[in-house]
């Protein structure tokens, strides 16, 4: 019986470089502050805190024909949560309220391209807060 030779690549893995290893979209969403803030008279508001301790608040302003005119968010959390909340806002603005229910954590992850797998919960948290804002919008306008 012939012995099988096994080669082991012992080169250390290249350390992750935040600025060069993230996609341009991720970096834009992580640092864009134009949608960050609270909305005094929103048509929908939702807040959710994740198991990690991050909190996302989402605010929706509805225009004519139930089109989402503006989404603002406020977070207490990491840069990945900020990027995820911003991505939700980008995906939602210009959509009809009913179509916005189709925004998923997977759509956020796809848009960001380089959200680290151990931070997928940030996309889930942002979408969860957004769904609460959509539900609040529906409830406010059904009464």
mmCIF file of N, CA and C in Angstrom:
data_model
loop_
_atom_site.group_PDB
_atom_site.id
_atom_site.type_symbol
_atom_site.label_atom_id
_atom_site.label_comp_id
_atom_site.label_asym_id
_atom_site.label_seq_id
_atom_site.Cartn_x
_atom_site.Cartn_y
_atom_site.Cartn_z
ATOM 1 N N UNK A 1 0.837 -1.166 0.000
ATOM 2 C CA UNK A 1 0.000 0.000 0.000
ATOM 3 C C UNK A 1 0.888 1.239 0.000
ATOM 4 N N UNK A 2 0.565 2.166 -0.911
ATOM 5 C CA UNK A 2 1.349 3.373 -1.060
ATOM 6 C C UNK A 2 0.846 4.450 -0.101
ATOM 7 N N UNK A 3 1.786 5.118 0.561
ATOM 8 C CA UNK A 3 1.420 6.206 1.457
ATOM 9 C C UNK A 3 1.032 7.437 0.645
ATOM 10 N N UNK A 4 -0.059 8.070 1.073
ATOM 11 C CA UNK A 4 -0.513 9.280 0.398
ATOM 12 C C UNK A 4 0.157 10.488 1.052
ATOM 13 N N UNK A 5 0.707 11.325 0.224
ATOM 14 C CA UNK A 5 1.370 12.508 0.739
ATOM 15 C C UNK A 5 0.342 13.640 0.845
ATOM 16 N N UNK A 6 0.287 14.269 1.993
ATOM 17 C CA UNK A 6 -0.651 15.351 2.217
ATOM 18 C C UNK A 6 0.142 16.636 2.415
ATOM 19 N N UNK A 7 -0.199 17.642 1.609
ATOM 20 C CA UNK A 7 0.447 18.946 1.755
ATOM 21 C C UNK A 7 -0.503 19.864 2.502
ATOM 22 N N UNK A 8 0.023 20.527 3.451
ATOM 23 C CA UNK A 8 -0.763 21.471 4.232
ATOM 24 C C UNK A 8 -0.215 22.868 3.969
ATOM 25 N N UNK A 9 -1.099 23.739 3.531
ATOM 26 C CA UNK A 9 -0.708 25.126 3.297
ATOM 27 C C UNK A 9 -0.706 25.824 4.642
ATOM 28 N N UNK A 10 0.456 26.175 5.105
ATOM 29 C CA UNK A 10 0.558 26.767 6.428
ATOM 30 C C UNK A 10 0.630 28.295 6.384
ATOM 31 N N UNK A 11 0.381 28.878 5.218
ATOM 32 C CA UNK A 11 0.404 30.343 5.124
ATOM 33 C C UNK A 11 -0.777 30.902 5.915
ATOM 34 N N UNK A 12 -0.499 31.875 6.755
ATOM 35 C CA UNK A 12 -1.593 32.450 7.545
ATOM 36 C C UNK A 12 -2.582 33.184 6.643
ATOM 37 N N UNK A 13 -3.833 33.158 7.060
ATOM 38 C CA UNK A 13 -4.866 33.866 6.310
ATOM 39 C C UNK A 13 -4.589 35.361 6.378
ATOM 40 N N UNK A 14 -4.862 36.028 5.267
ATOM 41 C CA UNK A 14 -4.662 37.478 5.207
ATOM 42 C C UNK A 14 -5.671 38.137 6.137
ATOM 43 N N UNK A 15 -5.216 39.024 7.007
ATOM 44 C CA UNK A 15 -6.159 39.687 7.905
ATOM 45 C C UNK A 15 -7.130 40.563 7.108
ATOM 46 N N UNK A 16 -8.345 40.662 7.604
ATOM 47 C CA UNK A 16 -9.388 41.452 6.944
ATOM 48 C C UNK A 16 -9.034 42.933 7.036
ATOM 49 N N UNK A 17 -9.059 43.619 5.909
ATOM 50 C CA UNK A 17 -8.819 45.055 5.870
ATOM 51 C C UNK A 17 -10.150 45.746 5.587
ATOM 52 N N UNK A 18 -10.691 46.431 6.579
ATOM 53 C CA UNK A 18 -12.021 47.040 6.490
ATOM 54 C C UNK A 18 -12.180 47.865 5.221
ATOM 55 N N UNK A 19 -11.220 48.730 4.923
ATOM 56 C CA UNK A 19 -11.360 49.681 3.817
ATOM 57 C C UNK A 19 -11.185 49.048 2.448
ATOM 58 N N UNK A 20 -10.329 48.080 2.305
ATOM 59 C CA UNK A 20 -10.108 47.512 0.969
ATOM 60 C C UNK A 20 -10.881 46.217 0.725
ATOM 61 N N UNK A 21 -11.335 45.552 1.773
ATOM 62 C CA UNK A 21 -12.035 44.281 1.588
ATOM 63 C C UNK A 21 -13.556 44.414 1.558
ATOM 64 N N UNK A 22 -14.085 45.576 1.948
ATOM 65 C CA UNK A 22 -15.540 45.800 1.845
ATOM 66 C C UNK A 22 -15.875 46.375 0.482
ATOM 67 N N UNK A 23 -17.085 46.090 0.019
ATOM 68 C CA UNK A 23 -17.558 46.660 -1.243
ATOM 69 C C UNK A 23 -17.767 48.162 -1.084
ATOM 70 N N UNK A 24 -17.750 48.849 -2.200
ATOM 71 C CA UNK A 24 -18.017 50.293 -2.199
ATOM 72 C C UNK A 24 -19.420 50.567 -1.624
ATOM 73 N N UNK A 25 -20.388 49.724 -2.009
ATOM 74 C CA UNK A 25 -21.754 49.906 -1.518
ATOM 75 C C UNK A 25 -21.812 49.769 -0.005
ATOM 76 N N UNK A 26 -21.155 48.749 0.538
ATOM 77 C CA UNK A 26 -21.137 48.587 1.994
ATOM 78 C C UNK A 26 -20.578 49.841 2.655
ATOM 79 N N UNK A 27 -19.449 50.323 2.164
ATOM 80 C CA UNK A 27 -18.812 51.494 2.769
ATOM 81 C C UNK A 27 -19.718 52.719 2.677
ATOM 82 N N UNK A 28 -20.371 52.901 1.541
ATOM 83 C CA UNK A 28 -21.298 54.030 1.399
ATOM 84 C C UNK A 28 -22.445 53.921 2.408
ATOM 85 N N UNK A 29 -23.025 52.740 2.522
ATOM 86 C CA UNK A 29 -24.143 52.543 3.448
ATOM 87 C C UNK A 29 -23.695 52.652 4.905
ATOM 88 N N UNK A 30 -22.477 52.241 5.187
ATOM 89 C CA UNK A 30 -21.968 52.261 6.562
ATOM 90 C C UNK A 30 -21.663 53.674 7.054
ATOM 91 N N UNK A 31 -21.362 54.593 6.126
ATOM 92 C CA UNK A 31 -20.939 55.930 6.544
ATOM 93 C C UNK A 31 -21.855 57.059 6.082
ATOM 94 N N UNK A 32 -22.869 56.760 5.289
ATOM 95 C CA UNK A 32 -23.799 57.790 4.833
ATOM 96 C C UNK A 32 -24.749 58.143 5.975
ATOM 97 N N UNK A 33 -24.764 59.404 6.354
ATOM 98 C CA UNK A 33 -25.583 59.860 7.481
ATOM 99 C C UNK A 33 -26.843 60.603 7.039
ATOM 100 N N UNK A 34 -27.118 60.673 5.734
ATOM 101 C CA UNK A 34 -28.235 61.490 5.256
ATOM 102 C C UNK A 34 -29.598 60.972 5.699
ATOM 103 N N UNK A 35 -29.720 59.685 5.978
ATOM 104 C CA UNK A 35 -31.001 59.116 6.414
ATOM 105 C C UNK A 35 -31.031 58.855 7.917
ATOM 106 N N UNK A 36 -30.003 59.255 8.599
ATOM 107 C CA UNK A 36 -29.943 59.008 10.037
ATOM 108 C C UNK A 36 -30.633 60.149 10.774
ATOM 109 N N UNK A 37 -31.606 59.801 11.595
ATOM 110 C CA UNK A 37 -32.311 60.801 12.373
ATOM 111 C C UNK A 37 -33.694 60.294 12.745
ATOM 112 N N UNK A 38 -34.374 61.089 13.528
ATOM 113 C CA UNK A 38 -35.739 60.752 13.949
ATOM 114 C C UNK A 38 -36.701 61.656 13.206
ATOM 115 N N UNK A 39 -37.899 61.151 12.962
ATOM 116 C CA UNK A 39 -38.925 61.884 12.241
ATOM 117 C C UNK A 39 -40.043 62.223 13.223
ATOM 118 N N UNK A 40 -40.313 63.510 13.375
ATOM 119 C CA UNK A 40 -41.305 63.957 14.349
ATOM 120 C C UNK A 40 -42.714 63.474 14.027
ATOM 121 N N UNK A 41 -43.131 63.553 12.796
ATOM 122 C CA UNK A 41 -44.502 63.192 12.419
ATOM 123 C C UNK A 41 -44.463 62.112 11.335
ATOM 124 N N UNK A 42 -44.052 60.928 11.722
ATOM 125 C CA UNK A 42 -43.938 59.830 10.760
ATOM 126 C C UNK A 42 -45.293 59.174 10.535
ATOM 127 N N UNK A 43 -45.400 58.501 9.408
ATOM 128 C CA UNK A 43 -46.597 57.701 9.119
ATOM 129 C C UNK A 43 -46.445 56.285 9.656
ATOM 130 N N UNK A 44 -45.230 55.929 10.062
ATOM 131 C CA UNK A 44 -44.970 54.613 10.646
ATOM 132 C C UNK A 44 -43.665 54.634 11.411
ATOM 133 N N UNK A 45 -43.639 53.981 12.550
ATOM 134 C CA UNK A 45 -42.447 53.920 13.398
ATOM 135 C C UNK A 45 -42.317 52.513 13.952
ATOM 136 N N UNK A 46 -41.108 52.001 13.950
ATOM 137 C CA UNK A 46 -40.837 50.700 14.550
ATOM 138 C C UNK A 46 -39.468 50.694 15.181
ATOM 139 N N UNK A 47 -39.329 50.001 16.289
ATOM 140 C CA UNK A 47 -38.044 49.878 16.982
ATOM 141 C C UNK A 47 -37.856 48.438 17.415
ATOM 142 N N UNK A 48 -36.622 47.979 17.287
ATOM 143 C CA UNK A 48 -36.323 46.602 17.654
ATOM 144 C C UNK A 48 -34.899 46.545 18.198
ATOM 145 N N UNK A 49 -34.725 45.761 19.253
ATOM 146 C CA UNK A 49 -33.401 45.531 19.827
ATOM 147 C C UNK A 49 -33.039 44.069 19.609
ATOM 148 N N UNK A 50 -31.845 43.854 19.106
ATOM 149 C CA UNK A 50 -31.381 42.499 18.842
ATOM 150 C C UNK A 50 -30.725 41.877 20.054
ATOM 151 N N UNK A 51 -30.465 40.584 19.959
ATOM 152 C CA UNK A 51 -29.791 39.865 21.040
ATOM 153 C C UNK A 51 -28.392 40.406 21.290
ATOM 154 N N UNK A 52 -27.810 41.038 20.263
ATOM 155 C CA UNK A 52 -26.463 41.597 20.378
ATOM 156 C C UNK A 52 -26.463 42.907 21.171
ATOM 157 N N UNK A 53 -27.664 43.479 21.405
ATOM 158 C CA UNK A 53 -27.781 44.732 22.134
ATOM 159 C C UNK A 53 -27.983 45.942 21.242
ATOM 160 N N UNK A 54 -27.787 45.791 19.915
ATOM 161 C CA UNK A 54 -28.025 46.901 18.994
ATOM 162 C C UNK A 54 -29.517 47.182 18.905
ATOM 163 N N UNK A 55 -29.861 48.461 18.731
ATOM 164 C CA UNK A 55 -31.255 48.872 18.562
ATOM 165 C C UNK A 55 -31.380 49.670 17.283
ATOM 166 N N UNK A 56 -32.426 49.365 16.511
ATOM 167 C CA UNK A 56 -32.730 50.101 15.282
ATOM 168 C C UNK A 56 -34.135 50.667 15.410
ATOM 169 N N UNK A 57 -34.271 51.958 15.106
ATOM 170 C CA UNK A 57 -35.574 52.597 14.996
ATOM 171 C C UNK A 57 -35.746 53.030 13.554
ATOM 172 N N UNK A 58 -36.918 52.755 12.982
ATOM 173 C CA UNK A 58 -37.208 53.147 11.598
ATOM 174 C C UNK A 58 -38.424 54.057 11.580
ATOM 175 N N UNK A 59 -38.368 55.061 10.721
ATOM 176 C CA UNK A 59 -39.449 56.021 10.551
ATOM 177 C C UNK A 59 -39.802 56.100 9.068
ATOM 178 N N UNK A 60 -41.082 56.010 8.746
ATOM 179 C CA UNK A 60 -41.557 56.038 7.358
ATOM 180 C C UNK A 60 -42.419 57.270 7.144
ATOM 181 N N UNK A 61 -42.172 57.957 6.031
ATOM 182 C CA UNK A 61 -43.041 59.045 5.579
ATOM 183 C C UNK A 61 -43.634 58.597 4.252
ATOM 184 N N UNK A 62 -44.969 58.552 4.229
ATOM 185 C CA UNK A 62 -45.697 58.070 3.061
ATOM 186 C C UNK A 62 -46.139 59.263 2.219
ATOM 187 N N UNK A 63 -45.993 59.144 0.909
ATOM 188 C CA UNK A 63 -46.463 60.167 -0.015
ATOM 189 C C UNK A 63 -47.776 59.742 -0.651
ATOM 190 N N UNK A 64 -48.069 60.322 -1.796
ATOM 191 C CA UNK A 64 -49.302 59.975 -2.500
ATOM 192 C C UNK A 64 -49.237 58.557 -3.039
ATOM 193 N N UNK A 65 -50.395 57.976 -3.215
ATOM 194 C CA UNK A 65 -50.523 56.607 -3.741
ATOM 195 C C UNK A 65 -49.786 55.561 -2.915
ATOM 196 N N UNK A 66 -49.652 55.803 -1.604
ATOM 197 C CA UNK A 66 -48.988 54.868 -0.683
ATOM 198 C C UNK A 66 -47.539 54.576 -1.064
ATOM 199 N N UNK A 67 -46.884 55.546 -1.679
ATOM 200 C CA UNK A 67 -45.463 55.415 -2.021
ATOM 201 C C UNK A 67 -44.643 55.882 -0.819
ATOM 202 N N UNK A 68 -43.618 55.115 -0.470
ATOM 203 C CA UNK A 68 -42.727 55.504 0.617
ATOM 204 C C UNK A 68 -41.835 56.630 0.094
ATOM 205 N N UNK A 69 -42.048 57.796 0.673
ATOM 206 C CA UNK A 69 -41.346 59.000 0.243
ATOM 207 C C UNK A 69 -39.980 59.105 0.924
ATOM 208 N N UNK A 70 -39.940 58.759 2.215
ATOM 209 C CA UNK A 70 -38.705 58.901 2.972
ATOM 210 C C UNK A 70 -38.654 57.865 4.090
ATOM 211 N N UNK A 71 -37.455 57.355 4.332
ATOM 212 C CA UNK A 71 -37.200 56.474 5.471
ATOM 213 C C UNK A 71 -36.016 57.062 6.227
ATOM 214 N N UNK A 72 -36.220 57.297 7.503
ATOM 215 C CA UNK A 72 -35.124 57.692 8.381
ATOM 216 C C UNK A 72 -34.920 56.583 9.403
ATOM 217 N N UNK A 73 -33.718 56.516 9.953
ATOM 218 C CA UNK A 73 -33.441 55.515 10.977
ATOM 219 C C UNK A 73 -32.546 56.110 12.043
ATOM 220 N N UNK A 74 -32.642 55.553 13.212
ATOM 221 C CA UNK A 74 -31.734 55.881 14.294
ATOM 222 C C UNK A 74 -31.258 54.553 14.849
ATOM 223 N N UNK A 75 -29.979 54.457 15.100
ATOM 224 C CA UNK A 75 -29.444 53.202 15.645
ATOM 225 C C UNK A 75 -28.576 53.470 16.854
ATOM 226 N N UNK A 76 -28.502 52.461 17.678
ATOM 227 C CA UNK A 76 -27.505 52.368 18.726
ATOM 228 C C UNK A 76 -26.868 51.010 18.482
ATOM 229 N N UNK A 77 -25.739 51.064 17.764
ATOM 230 C CA UNK A 77 -25.121 49.800 17.407
ATOM 231 C C UNK A 77 -23.894 49.977 16.552
ATOM 232 N N UNK A 78 -23.497 48.906 15.942
ATOM 233 C CA UNK A 78 -22.250 48.845 15.191
ATOM 234 C C UNK A 78 -22.401 49.367 13.761
ATOM 235 N N UNK A 79 -21.281 49.474 13.079
ATOM 236 C CA UNK A 79 -21.233 49.957 11.696
ATOM 237 C C UNK A 79 -22.000 49.013 10.762
ATOM 238 N N UNK A 80 -22.018 47.722 11.061
ATOM 239 C CA UNK A 80 -22.757 46.758 10.241
ATOM 240 C C UNK A 80 -24.261 46.989 10.356
ATOM 241 N N UNK A 81 -24.719 47.347 11.547
ATOM 242 C CA UNK A 81 -26.133 47.647 11.743
ATOM 243 C C UNK A 81 -26.493 48.942 11.022
ATOM 244 N N UNK A 82 -25.603 49.920 11.072
ATOM 245 C CA UNK A 82 -25.825 51.179 10.368
ATOM 246 C C UNK A 82 -25.952 50.911 8.863
ATOM 247 N N UNK A 83 -25.037 50.141 8.317
ATOM 248 C CA UNK A 83 -25.074 49.818 6.888
ATOM 249 C C UNK A 83 -26.369 49.090 6.525
ATOM 250 N N UNK A 84 -26.794 48.177 7.368
ATOM 251 C CA UNK A 84 -28.017 47.411 7.116
ATOM 252 C C UNK A 84 -29.252 48.307 7.152
ATOM 253 N N UNK A 85 -29.332 49.202 8.130
ATOM 254 C CA UNK A 85 -30.479 50.111 8.232
ATOM 255 C C UNK A 85 -30.527 51.047 7.026
ATOM 256 N N UNK A 86 -29.383 51.536 6.623
ATOM 257 C CA UNK A 86 -29.310 52.415 5.459
ATOM 258 C C UNK A 86 -29.727 51.661 4.193
ATOM 259 N N UNK A 87 -29.314 50.418 4.081
ATOM 260 C CA UNK A 87 -29.684 49.602 2.922
ATOM 261 C C UNK A 87 -31.195 49.387 2.866
ATOM 262 N N UNK A 88 -31.823 49.146 4.005
ATOM 263 C CA UNK A 88 -33.285 49.002 4.051
ATOM 264 C C UNK A 88 -33.937 50.274 3.530
ATOM 265 N N UNK A 89 -33.450 51.431 3.983
ATOM 266 C CA UNK A 89 -34.016 52.708 3.538
ATOM 267 C C UNK A 89 -33.882 52.876 2.030
ATOM 268 N N UNK A 90 -32.730 52.555 1.489
ATOM 269 C CA UNK A 90 -32.500 52.663 0.041
ATOM 270 C C UNK A 90 -33.444 51.734 -0.725
ATOM 271 N N UNK A 91 -33.597 50.522 -0.226
ATOM 272 C CA UNK A 91 -34.480 49.550 -0.891
ATOM 273 C C UNK A 91 -35.951 49.955 -0.808
ATOM 274 N N UNK A 92 -36.323 50.693 0.248
ATOM 275 C CA UNK A 92 -37.736 51.009 0.483
ATOM 276 C C UNK A 92 -38.213 52.282 -0.206
ATOM 277 N N UNK A 93 -37.368 53.296 -0.246
ATOM 278 C CA UNK A 93 -37.803 54.581 -0.785
ATOM 279 C C UNK A 93 -38.208 54.442 -2.249
ATOM 280 N N UNK A 94 -39.402 54.964 -2.556
ATOM 281 C CA UNK A 94 -39.932 54.886 -3.913
ATOM 282 C C UNK A 94 -40.841 53.691 -4.145
ATOM 283 N N UNK A 95 -40.896 52.767 -3.190
ATOM 284 C CA UNK A 95 -41.768 51.589 -3.312
ATOM 285 C C UNK A 95 -43.125 51.881 -2.684
ATOM 286 N N UNK A 96 -44.141 51.174 -3.164
ATOM 287 C CA UNK A 96 -45.447 51.216 -2.502
ATOM 288 C C UNK A 96 -45.319 50.462 -1.177
ATOM 289 N N UNK A 97 -46.144 50.874 -0.220
ATOM 290 C CA UNK A 97 -46.106 50.245 1.106
ATOM 291 C C UNK A 97 -46.217 48.727 0.992
ATOM 292 N N UNK A 98 -47.168 48.238 0.215
ATOM 293 C CA UNK A 98 -47.365 46.779 0.114
ATOM 294 C C UNK A 98 -46.158 46.075 -0.487
ATOM 295 N N UNK A 99 -45.493 46.711 -1.450
ATOM 296 C CA UNK A 99 -44.304 46.103 -2.065
ATOM 297 C C UNK A 99 -43.119 46.099 -1.101
ATOM 298 N N UNK A 100 -43.092 47.041 -0.162
ATOM 299 C CA UNK A 100 -41.977 47.136 0.785
ATOM 300 C C UNK A 100 -41.922 45.937 1.729
ATOM 301 N N UNK A 101 -43.061 45.239 1.896
ATOM 302 C CA UNK A 101 -43.066 44.031 2.731
ATOM 303 C C UNK A 101 -42.184 42.940 2.130
ATOM 304 N N UNK A 102 -41.819 43.076 0.866
ATOM 305 C CA UNK A 102 -40.986 42.065 0.199
ATOM 306 C C UNK A 102 -39.497 42.272 0.441
ATOM 307 N N UNK A 103 -39.131 43.363 1.128
ATOM 308 C CA UNK A 103 -37.722 43.589 1.460
ATOM 309 C C UNK A 103 -37.333 42.575 2.531
ATOM 310 N N UNK A 104 -36.278 41.842 2.266
ATOM 311 C CA UNK A 104 -35.840 40.766 3.158
ATOM 312 C C UNK A 104 -34.402 41.006 3.635
ATOM 313 N N UNK A 105 -34.007 40.328 4.697
ATOM 314 C CA UNK A 105 -32.598 40.407 5.103
ATOM 315 C C UNK A 105 -31.658 39.975 3.964
ATOM 316 N N UNK A 106 -32.096 39.003 3.173
ATOM 317 C CA UNK A 106 -31.264 38.538 2.054
ATOM 318 C C UNK A 106 -31.069 39.649 1.021
ATOM 319 N N UNK A 107 -32.103 40.465 0.790
ATOM 320 C CA UNK A 107 -31.982 41.588 -0.157
ATOM 321 C C UNK A 107 -30.979 42.617 0.382
ATOM 322 N N UNK A 108 -30.999 42.842 1.688
ATOM 323 C CA UNK A 108 -30.049 43.764 2.318
ATOM 324 C C UNK A 108 -28.631 43.214 2.178
ATOM 325 N N UNK A 109 -28.452 41.944 2.476
ATOM 326 C CA UNK A 109 -27.139 41.298 2.372
ATOM 327 C C UNK A 109 -26.630 41.362 0.936
ATOM 328 N N UNK A 110 -27.513 41.111 -0.036
ATOM 329 C CA UNK A 110 -27.128 41.189 -1.449
ATOM 330 C C UNK A 110 -26.703 42.599 -1.837
ATOM 331 N N UNK A 111 -27.460 43.608 -1.380
ATOM 332 C CA UNK A 111 -27.114 44.990 -1.715
ATOM 333 C C UNK A 111 -25.760 45.374 -1.132
ATOM 334 N N UNK A 112 -25.527 45.005 0.117
ATOM 335 C CA UNK A 112 -24.275 45.380 0.777
ATOM 336 C C UNK A 112 -23.065 44.614 0.247
ATOM 337 N N UNK A 113 -23.275 43.428 -0.269
ATOM 338 C CA UNK A 113 -22.249 42.578 -0.876
ATOM 339 C C UNK A 113 -21.236 41.989 0.105
ATOM 340 N N UNK A 114 -20.769 42.755 1.078
ATOM 341 C CA UNK A 114 -19.700 42.250 1.944
ATOM 342 C C UNK A 114 -20.050 42.324 3.430
ATOM 343 N N UNK A 115 -21.356 42.272 3.751
ATOM 344 C CA UNK A 115 -21.727 42.198 5.169
ATOM 345 C C UNK A 115 -21.153 40.884 5.702
ATOM 346 N N UNK A 116 -20.331 40.936 6.764
ATOM 347 C CA UNK A 116 -19.731 39.703 7.264
ATOM 348 C C UNK A 116 -20.806 38.703 7.712
ATOM 349 N N UNK A 117 -20.623 37.421 7.398
ATOM 350 C CA UNK A 117 -21.612 36.410 7.769
ATOM 351 C C UNK A 117 -21.968 36.404 9.254
ATOM 352 N N UNK A 118 -21.006 36.731 10.118
ATOM 353 C CA UNK A 118 -21.310 36.750 11.545
ATOM 354 C C UNK A 118 -22.079 38.015 11.947
ATOM 355 N N UNK A 119 -22.442 38.845 10.953
ATOM 356 C CA UNK A 119 -23.260 40.036 11.212
ATOM 357 C C UNK A 119 -24.541 40.045 10.366
ATOM 358 N N UNK A 120 -24.923 38.897 9.824
ATOM 359 C CA UNK A 120 -26.191 38.807 9.093
ATOM 360 C C UNK A 120 -27.359 39.188 10.001
ATOM 361 N N UNK A 121 -27.186 38.980 11.313
ATOM 362 C CA UNK A 121 -28.252 39.352 12.246
ATOM 363 C C UNK A 121 -28.525 40.863 12.211
ATOM 364 N N UNK A 122 -27.556 41.665 11.769
ATOM 365 C CA UNK A 122 -27.757 43.115 11.648
ATOM 366 C C UNK A 122 -28.786 43.414 10.564
ATOM 367 N N UNK A 123 -28.724 42.675 9.456
ATOM 368 C CA UNK A 123 -29.714 42.829 8.381
ATOM 369 C C UNK A 123 -31.080 42.384 8.878
ATOM 370 N N UNK A 124 -31.129 41.296 9.619
ATOM 371 C CA UNK A 124 -32.401 40.816 10.174
ATOM 372 C C UNK A 124 -32.994 41.838 11.142
ATOM 373 N N UNK A 125 -32.149 42.454 11.952
ATOM 374 C CA UNK A 125 -32.599 43.457 12.907
ATOM 375 C C UNK A 125 -33.170 44.681 12.196
ATOM 376 N N UNK A 126 -32.468 45.173 11.185
ATOM 377 C CA UNK A 126 -32.932 46.356 10.444
ATOM 378 C C UNK A 126 -34.249 46.077 9.725
ATOM 379 N N UNK A 127 -34.355 44.929 9.097
ATOM 380 C CA UNK A 127 -35.597 44.569 8.400
ATOM 381 C C UNK A 127 -36.728 44.379 9.413
ATOM 382 N N UNK A 128 -36.438 43.780 10.554
ATOM 383 C CA UNK A 128 -37.459 43.597 11.589
ATOM 384 C C UNK A 128 -38.012 44.923 12.087
ATOM 385 N N UNK A 129 -37.146 45.902 12.319
ATOM 386 C CA UNK A 129 -37.596 47.231 12.746
ATOM 387 C C UNK A 129 -38.412 47.891 11.643
ATOM 388 N N UNK A 130 -38.007 47.691 10.397
ATOM 389 C CA UNK A 130 -38.737 48.256 9.265
ATOM 390 C C UNK A 130 -40.129 47.631 9.152
ATOM 391 N N UNK A 131 -40.230 46.326 9.331
ATOM 392 C CA UNK A 131 -41.545 45.665 9.302
ATOM 393 C C UNK A 131 -42.458 46.226 10.394
ATOM 394 N N UNK A 132 -41.895 46.513 11.568
ATOM 395 C CA UNK A 132 -42.694 47.110 12.637
ATOM 396 C C UNK A 132 -43.186 48.500 12.226
ATOM 397 N N UNK A 133 -42.341 49.259 11.522
ATOM 398 C CA UNK A 133 -42.749 50.577 11.030
ATOM 399 C C UNK A 133 -43.839 50.446 9.970
ATOM 400 N N UNK A 134 -43.718 49.441 9.094
ATOM 401 C CA UNK A 134 -44.761 49.202 8.079
ATOM 402 C C UNK A 134 -46.090 48.838 8.748
ATOM 403 N N UNK A 135 -46.022 47.992 9.766
ATOM 404 C CA UNK A 135 -47.239 47.590 10.481
ATOM 405 C C UNK A 135 -47.864 48.797 11.179
ATOM 406 N N UNK A 136 -47.040 49.639 11.771
ATOM 407 C CA UNK A 136 -47.545 50.840 12.424
ATOM 408 C C UNK A 136 -48.196 51.771 11.403
ATOM 409 N N UNK A 137 -47.597 51.895 10.241
ATOM 410 C CA UNK A 137 -48.161 52.721 9.167
ATOM 411 C C UNK A 137 -49.529 52.193 8.764
ATOM 412 N N UNK A 138 -49.629 50.898 8.592
ATOM 413 C CA UNK A 138 -50.914 50.269 8.238
ATOM 414 C C UNK A 138 -51.955 50.508 9.332
ATOM 415 N N UNK A 139 -51.562 50.314 10.583
ATOM 416 C CA UNK A 139 -52.474 50.486 11.714
ATOM 417 C C UNK A 139 -52.942 51.935 11.865
ATOM 418 N N UNK A 140 -52.050 52.887 11.656
ATOM 419 C CA UNK A 140 -52.414 54.308 11.763
ATOM 420 C C UNK A 140 -53.433 54.716 10.708
ATOM 421 N N UNK A 141 -53.336 54.121 9.541
ATOM 422 C CA UNK A 141 -54.190 54.548 8.424
ATOM 423 C C UNK A 141 -55.424 53.686 8.244
ATOM 424 N N UNK A 142 -55.544 52.626 9.044
ATOM 425 C CA UNK A 142 -56.763 51.815 9.020
ATOM 426 C C UNK A 142 -57.774 52.322 10.033
ATOM 427 N N UNK A 143 -57.302 53.024 11.074
ATOM 428 C CA UNK A 143 -58.205 53.472 12.132
ATOM 429 C C UNK A 143 -59.003 54.680 11.701
#
